[in-house]
Short mmCIF file of C-alpha atoms and ligand atoms in Angstrom, two decimals:
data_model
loop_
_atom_site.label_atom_id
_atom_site.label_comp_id
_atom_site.label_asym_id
_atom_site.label_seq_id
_atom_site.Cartn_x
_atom_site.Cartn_y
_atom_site.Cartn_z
CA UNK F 1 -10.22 -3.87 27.72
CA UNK F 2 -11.83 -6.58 25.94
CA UNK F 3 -10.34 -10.05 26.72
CA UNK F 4 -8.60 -10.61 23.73
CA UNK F 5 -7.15 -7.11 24.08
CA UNK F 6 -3.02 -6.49 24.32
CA UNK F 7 -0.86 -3.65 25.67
CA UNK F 8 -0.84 -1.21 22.63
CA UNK F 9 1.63 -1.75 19.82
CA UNK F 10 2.90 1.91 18.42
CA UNK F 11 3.64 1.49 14.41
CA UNK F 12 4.86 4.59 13.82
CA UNK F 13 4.07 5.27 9.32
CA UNK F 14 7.08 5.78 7.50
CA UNK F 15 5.01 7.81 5.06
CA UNK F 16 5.94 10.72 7.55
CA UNK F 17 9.27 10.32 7.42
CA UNK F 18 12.14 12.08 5.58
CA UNK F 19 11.95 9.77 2.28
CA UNK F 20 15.64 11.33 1.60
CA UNK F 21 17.08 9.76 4.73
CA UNK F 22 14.75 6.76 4.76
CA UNK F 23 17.04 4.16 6.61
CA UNK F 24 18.56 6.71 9.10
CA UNK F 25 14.83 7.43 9.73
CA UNK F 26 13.72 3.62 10.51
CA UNK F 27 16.54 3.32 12.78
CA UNK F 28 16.05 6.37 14.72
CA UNK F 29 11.73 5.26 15.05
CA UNK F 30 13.21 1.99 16.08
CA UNK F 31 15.45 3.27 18.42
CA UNK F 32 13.22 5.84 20.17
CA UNK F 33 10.62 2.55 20.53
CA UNK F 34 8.16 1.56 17.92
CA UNK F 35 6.97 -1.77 17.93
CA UNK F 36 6.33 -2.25 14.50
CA UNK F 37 7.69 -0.20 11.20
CA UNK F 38 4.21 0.36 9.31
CA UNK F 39 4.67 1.18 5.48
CA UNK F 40 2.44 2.46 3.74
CA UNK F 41 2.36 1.12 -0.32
CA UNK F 42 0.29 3.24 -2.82
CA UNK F 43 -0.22 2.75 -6.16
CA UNK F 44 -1.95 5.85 -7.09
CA UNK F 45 -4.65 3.74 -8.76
CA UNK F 46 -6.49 1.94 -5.66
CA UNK F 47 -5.77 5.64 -3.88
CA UNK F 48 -4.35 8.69 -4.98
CA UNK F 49 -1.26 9.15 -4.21
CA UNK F 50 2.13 6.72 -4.91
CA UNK F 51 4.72 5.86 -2.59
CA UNK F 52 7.26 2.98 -2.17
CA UNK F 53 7.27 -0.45 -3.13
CA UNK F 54 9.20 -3.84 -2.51
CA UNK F 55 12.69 -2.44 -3.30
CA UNK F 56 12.65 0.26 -0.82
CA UNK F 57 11.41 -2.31 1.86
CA UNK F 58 13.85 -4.58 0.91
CA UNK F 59 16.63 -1.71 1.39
CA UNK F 60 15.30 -0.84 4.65
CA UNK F 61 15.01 -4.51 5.91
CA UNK F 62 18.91 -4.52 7.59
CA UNK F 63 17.56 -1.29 9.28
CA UNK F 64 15.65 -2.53 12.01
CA UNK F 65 14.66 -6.20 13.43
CA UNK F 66 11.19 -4.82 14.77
CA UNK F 67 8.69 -6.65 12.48
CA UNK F 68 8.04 -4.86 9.81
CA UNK F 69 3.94 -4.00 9.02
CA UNK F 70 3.21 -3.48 5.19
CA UNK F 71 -0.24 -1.85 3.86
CA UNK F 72 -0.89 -2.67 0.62
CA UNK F 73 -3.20 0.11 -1.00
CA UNK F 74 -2.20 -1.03 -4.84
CA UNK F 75 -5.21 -2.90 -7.25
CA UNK F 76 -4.42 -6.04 -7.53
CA UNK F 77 -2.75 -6.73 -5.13
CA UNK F 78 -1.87 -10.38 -5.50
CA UNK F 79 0.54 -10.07 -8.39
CA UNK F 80 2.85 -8.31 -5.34
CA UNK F 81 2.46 -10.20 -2.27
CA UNK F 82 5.27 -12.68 -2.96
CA UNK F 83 7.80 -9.64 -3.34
CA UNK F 84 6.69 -8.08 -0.27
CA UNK F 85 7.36 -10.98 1.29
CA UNK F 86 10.41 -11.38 -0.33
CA UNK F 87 11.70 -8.26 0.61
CA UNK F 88 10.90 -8.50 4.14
CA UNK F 89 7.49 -7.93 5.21
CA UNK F 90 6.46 -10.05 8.41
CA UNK F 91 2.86 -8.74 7.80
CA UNK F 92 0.91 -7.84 5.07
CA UNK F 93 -2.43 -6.27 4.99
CA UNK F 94 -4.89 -5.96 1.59
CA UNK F 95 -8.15 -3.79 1.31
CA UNK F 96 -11.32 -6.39 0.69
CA UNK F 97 -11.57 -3.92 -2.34
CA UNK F 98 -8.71 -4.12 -4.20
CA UNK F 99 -9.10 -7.69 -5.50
CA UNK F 100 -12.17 -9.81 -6.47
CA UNK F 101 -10.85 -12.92 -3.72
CA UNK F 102 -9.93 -11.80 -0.37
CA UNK F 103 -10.09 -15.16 1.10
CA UNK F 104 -7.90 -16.73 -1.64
CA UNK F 105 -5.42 -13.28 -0.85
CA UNK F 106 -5.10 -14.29 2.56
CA UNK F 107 -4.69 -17.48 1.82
CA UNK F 108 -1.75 -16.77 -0.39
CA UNK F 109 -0.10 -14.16 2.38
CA UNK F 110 -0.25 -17.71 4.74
CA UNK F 111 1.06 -19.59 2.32
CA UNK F 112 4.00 -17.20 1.88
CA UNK F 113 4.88 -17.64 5.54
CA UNK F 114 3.65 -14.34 6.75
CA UNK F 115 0.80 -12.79 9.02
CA UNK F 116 -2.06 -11.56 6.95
CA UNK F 117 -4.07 -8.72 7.81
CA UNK F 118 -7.61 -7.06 6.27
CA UNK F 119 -7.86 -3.56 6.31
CA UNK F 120 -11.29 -1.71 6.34
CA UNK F 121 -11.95 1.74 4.81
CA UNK F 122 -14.61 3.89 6.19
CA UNK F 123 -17.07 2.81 4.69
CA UNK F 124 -16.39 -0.42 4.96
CA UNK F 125 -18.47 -2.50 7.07
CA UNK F 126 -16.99 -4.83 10.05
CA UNK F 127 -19.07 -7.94 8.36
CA UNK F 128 -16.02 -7.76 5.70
CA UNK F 129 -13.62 -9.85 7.53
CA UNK F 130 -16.36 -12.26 9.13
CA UNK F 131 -15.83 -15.29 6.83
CA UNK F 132 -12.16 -14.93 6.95
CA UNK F 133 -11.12 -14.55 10.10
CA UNK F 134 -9.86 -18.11 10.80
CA UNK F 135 -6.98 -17.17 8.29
CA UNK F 136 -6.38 -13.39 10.05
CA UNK F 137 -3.66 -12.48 11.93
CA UNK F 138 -4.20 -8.46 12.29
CA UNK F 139 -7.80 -6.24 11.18
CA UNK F 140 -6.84 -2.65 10.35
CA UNK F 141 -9.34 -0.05 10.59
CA UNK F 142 -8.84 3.24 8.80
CA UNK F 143 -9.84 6.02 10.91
CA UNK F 144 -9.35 8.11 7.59
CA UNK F 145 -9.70 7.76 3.88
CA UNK F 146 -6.10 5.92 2.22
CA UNK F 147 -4.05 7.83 0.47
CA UNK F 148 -2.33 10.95 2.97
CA UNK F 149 -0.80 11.43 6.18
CA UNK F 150 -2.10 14.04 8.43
CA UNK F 151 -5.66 13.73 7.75
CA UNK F 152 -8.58 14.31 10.83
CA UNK F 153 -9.43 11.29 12.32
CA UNK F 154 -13.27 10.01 11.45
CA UNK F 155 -14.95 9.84 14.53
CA UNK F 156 -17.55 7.17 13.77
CA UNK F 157 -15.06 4.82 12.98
CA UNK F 158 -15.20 4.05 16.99
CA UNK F 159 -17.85 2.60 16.70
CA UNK F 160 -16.51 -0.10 14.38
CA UNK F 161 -13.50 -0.41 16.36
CA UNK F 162 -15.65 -1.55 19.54
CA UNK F 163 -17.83 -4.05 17.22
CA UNK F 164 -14.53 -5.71 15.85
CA UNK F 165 -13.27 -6.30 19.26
CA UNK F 166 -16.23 -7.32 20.39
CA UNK F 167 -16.30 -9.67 17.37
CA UNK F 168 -12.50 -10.89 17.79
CA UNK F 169 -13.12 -11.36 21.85
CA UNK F 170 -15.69 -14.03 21.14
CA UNK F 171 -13.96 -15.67 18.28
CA UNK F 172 -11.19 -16.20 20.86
CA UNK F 173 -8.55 -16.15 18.03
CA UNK F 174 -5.48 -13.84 18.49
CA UNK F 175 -6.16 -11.02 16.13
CA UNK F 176 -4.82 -7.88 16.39
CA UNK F 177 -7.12 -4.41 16.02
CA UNK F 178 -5.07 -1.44 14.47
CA UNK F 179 -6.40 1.84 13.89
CA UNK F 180 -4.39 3.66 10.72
CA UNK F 181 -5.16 7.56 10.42
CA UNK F 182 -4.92 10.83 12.43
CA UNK F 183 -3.92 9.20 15.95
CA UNK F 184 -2.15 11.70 18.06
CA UNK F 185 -1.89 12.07 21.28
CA UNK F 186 -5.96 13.30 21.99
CA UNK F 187 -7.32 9.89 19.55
CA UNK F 188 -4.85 7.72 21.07
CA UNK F 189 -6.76 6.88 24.01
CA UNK F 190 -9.87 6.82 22.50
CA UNK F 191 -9.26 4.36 19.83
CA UNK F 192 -7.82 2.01 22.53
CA UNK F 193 -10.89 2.55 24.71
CA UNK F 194 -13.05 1.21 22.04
CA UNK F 195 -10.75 -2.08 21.77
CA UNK F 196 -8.07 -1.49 19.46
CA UNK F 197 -4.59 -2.60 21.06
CA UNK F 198 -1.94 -1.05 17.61
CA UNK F 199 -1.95 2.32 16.60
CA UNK F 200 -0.24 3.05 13.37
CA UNK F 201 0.94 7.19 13.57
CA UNK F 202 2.47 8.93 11.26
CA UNK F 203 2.49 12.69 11.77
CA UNK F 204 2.39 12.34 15.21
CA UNK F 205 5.48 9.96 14.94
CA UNK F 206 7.95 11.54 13.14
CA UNK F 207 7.25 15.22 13.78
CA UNK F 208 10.11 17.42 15.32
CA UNK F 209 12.60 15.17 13.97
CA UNK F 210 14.81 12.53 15.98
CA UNK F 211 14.91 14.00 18.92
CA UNK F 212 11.58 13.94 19.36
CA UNK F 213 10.89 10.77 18.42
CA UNK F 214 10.95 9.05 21.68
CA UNK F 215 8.87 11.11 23.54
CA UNK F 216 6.28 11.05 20.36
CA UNK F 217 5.98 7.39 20.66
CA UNK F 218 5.56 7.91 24.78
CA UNK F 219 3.12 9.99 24.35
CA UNK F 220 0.98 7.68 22.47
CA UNK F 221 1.49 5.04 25.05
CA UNK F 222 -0.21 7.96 27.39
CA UNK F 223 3.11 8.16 29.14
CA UNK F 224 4.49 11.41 29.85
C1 DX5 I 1 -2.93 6.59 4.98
C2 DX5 I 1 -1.94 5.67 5.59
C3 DX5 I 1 -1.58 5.99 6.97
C4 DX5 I 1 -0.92 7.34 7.16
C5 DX5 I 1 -1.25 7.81 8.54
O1 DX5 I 1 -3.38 6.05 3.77
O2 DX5 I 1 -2.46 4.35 5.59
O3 DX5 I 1 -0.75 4.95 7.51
O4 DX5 I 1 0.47 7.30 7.01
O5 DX5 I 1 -0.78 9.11 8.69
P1 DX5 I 1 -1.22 10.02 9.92
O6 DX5 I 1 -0.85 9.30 11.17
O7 DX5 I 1 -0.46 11.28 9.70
O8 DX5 I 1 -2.72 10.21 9.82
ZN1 ZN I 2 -1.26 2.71 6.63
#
């Protein structure tokens, strides 16, 4: 564990989730433990695929007082973060590549009251965030390409994961280091060995329904 490192925060993806029941389903990922409520916005321009946007987080706000963790994967995404916020975001993370002034996006996210977080594709390069981080709150690194649940996990994204916290140790600021994409309960352990210390999951989260949910979230701890 690198120095800066924290016990791991689970954020289960409510991508995974039954969208029909989406507020019984927040409650029930709260319930069973999850740290944080990750959502996962899509604009089916920046990626391929569309999801939810500020009114659905603002309906799901009363749900659960865990802090709600809000990926923004919509081009631009500036024209949005003030209705994110609005509706009850406590973070909010952009991709470097969906606007031409990430350090101006951040800024705006601070301004806005809220904890700002970078996200890195694969591709990506760690350098990204290095001129920003005295405004970062959270660095996300996809361990798959945006746009789906229940893709494979990218196995050379480790290596980035151990560089960031290696990075993040020595700039002694408290940043988180999240890993987003095909963490079950065989990556789990892995990512965190390289230095990451949140784990967003979303197949592996809401599978088997309800009753599972606990002993999803457990398992991703390593317990049980
Ligand atoms: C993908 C999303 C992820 C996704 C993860 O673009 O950012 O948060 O929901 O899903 P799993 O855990 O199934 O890979
Ligand atoms: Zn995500």
């Amino acid at each position: 564990m690198g120095p800066m490192q924290k016990p791991v925060r689970i954020a289960p993806s409510i991508l995974s989730a039954d969208f029909a029941r989406l507020g019984e389903e927040v409650r029930a990922i709260d319930q069973a433990g999850a740290d944080w409520i990750h959502v996962d916005v899509m604009d089916g321009h920046f990626v391929p695929n569309i999801t939810i946007g500020p009114a659905v987080v603002k309906a799901l706000r009363p749900h659960s007082a865990k802090p709600f963790d809000v990926h923004l994967m919509i081009e631009p995404a500036d024209p949005f973060l003030q209705a994110f916020a609005e509706a009850g975001a406590d973070c909010i993370s952009v991709h470097p590549e969906s606007g031409p002034h990430l350090h101006r996006t951040l800024q705006s996210i601070k301004a806005l009251g809220k904890r700002a977080g970078v996200v890195l594709n694969p591709a990506t390069p760690p350098s990204a965030i290095f001129h920003v981080m005295d405004l970062l709150d959270l660095v996300l690194v996809m361990s798959v390409n945006p746009g789906f649940g229940g893709q494979k996990f990218i196995e050379g994204q480790l290596d980035k994961i151990a560089e960031l916290r290696m990075r993040i140790d020595a700039s002694g600021r408290d940043i988180d280091l999240e890993v987003d994409g095909g963490i079950d309960r065989a990556t789990a352990p892995r990512a965190i060995e390289a230095g990451a210390d949140a784990l967003v999951a979303g197949t592996a989260s809401f599978t088997g329904g309800p009753g599972a949910y606990a002993a999803n979230i457990a398992a991703l701890r390593g317990e049980g």
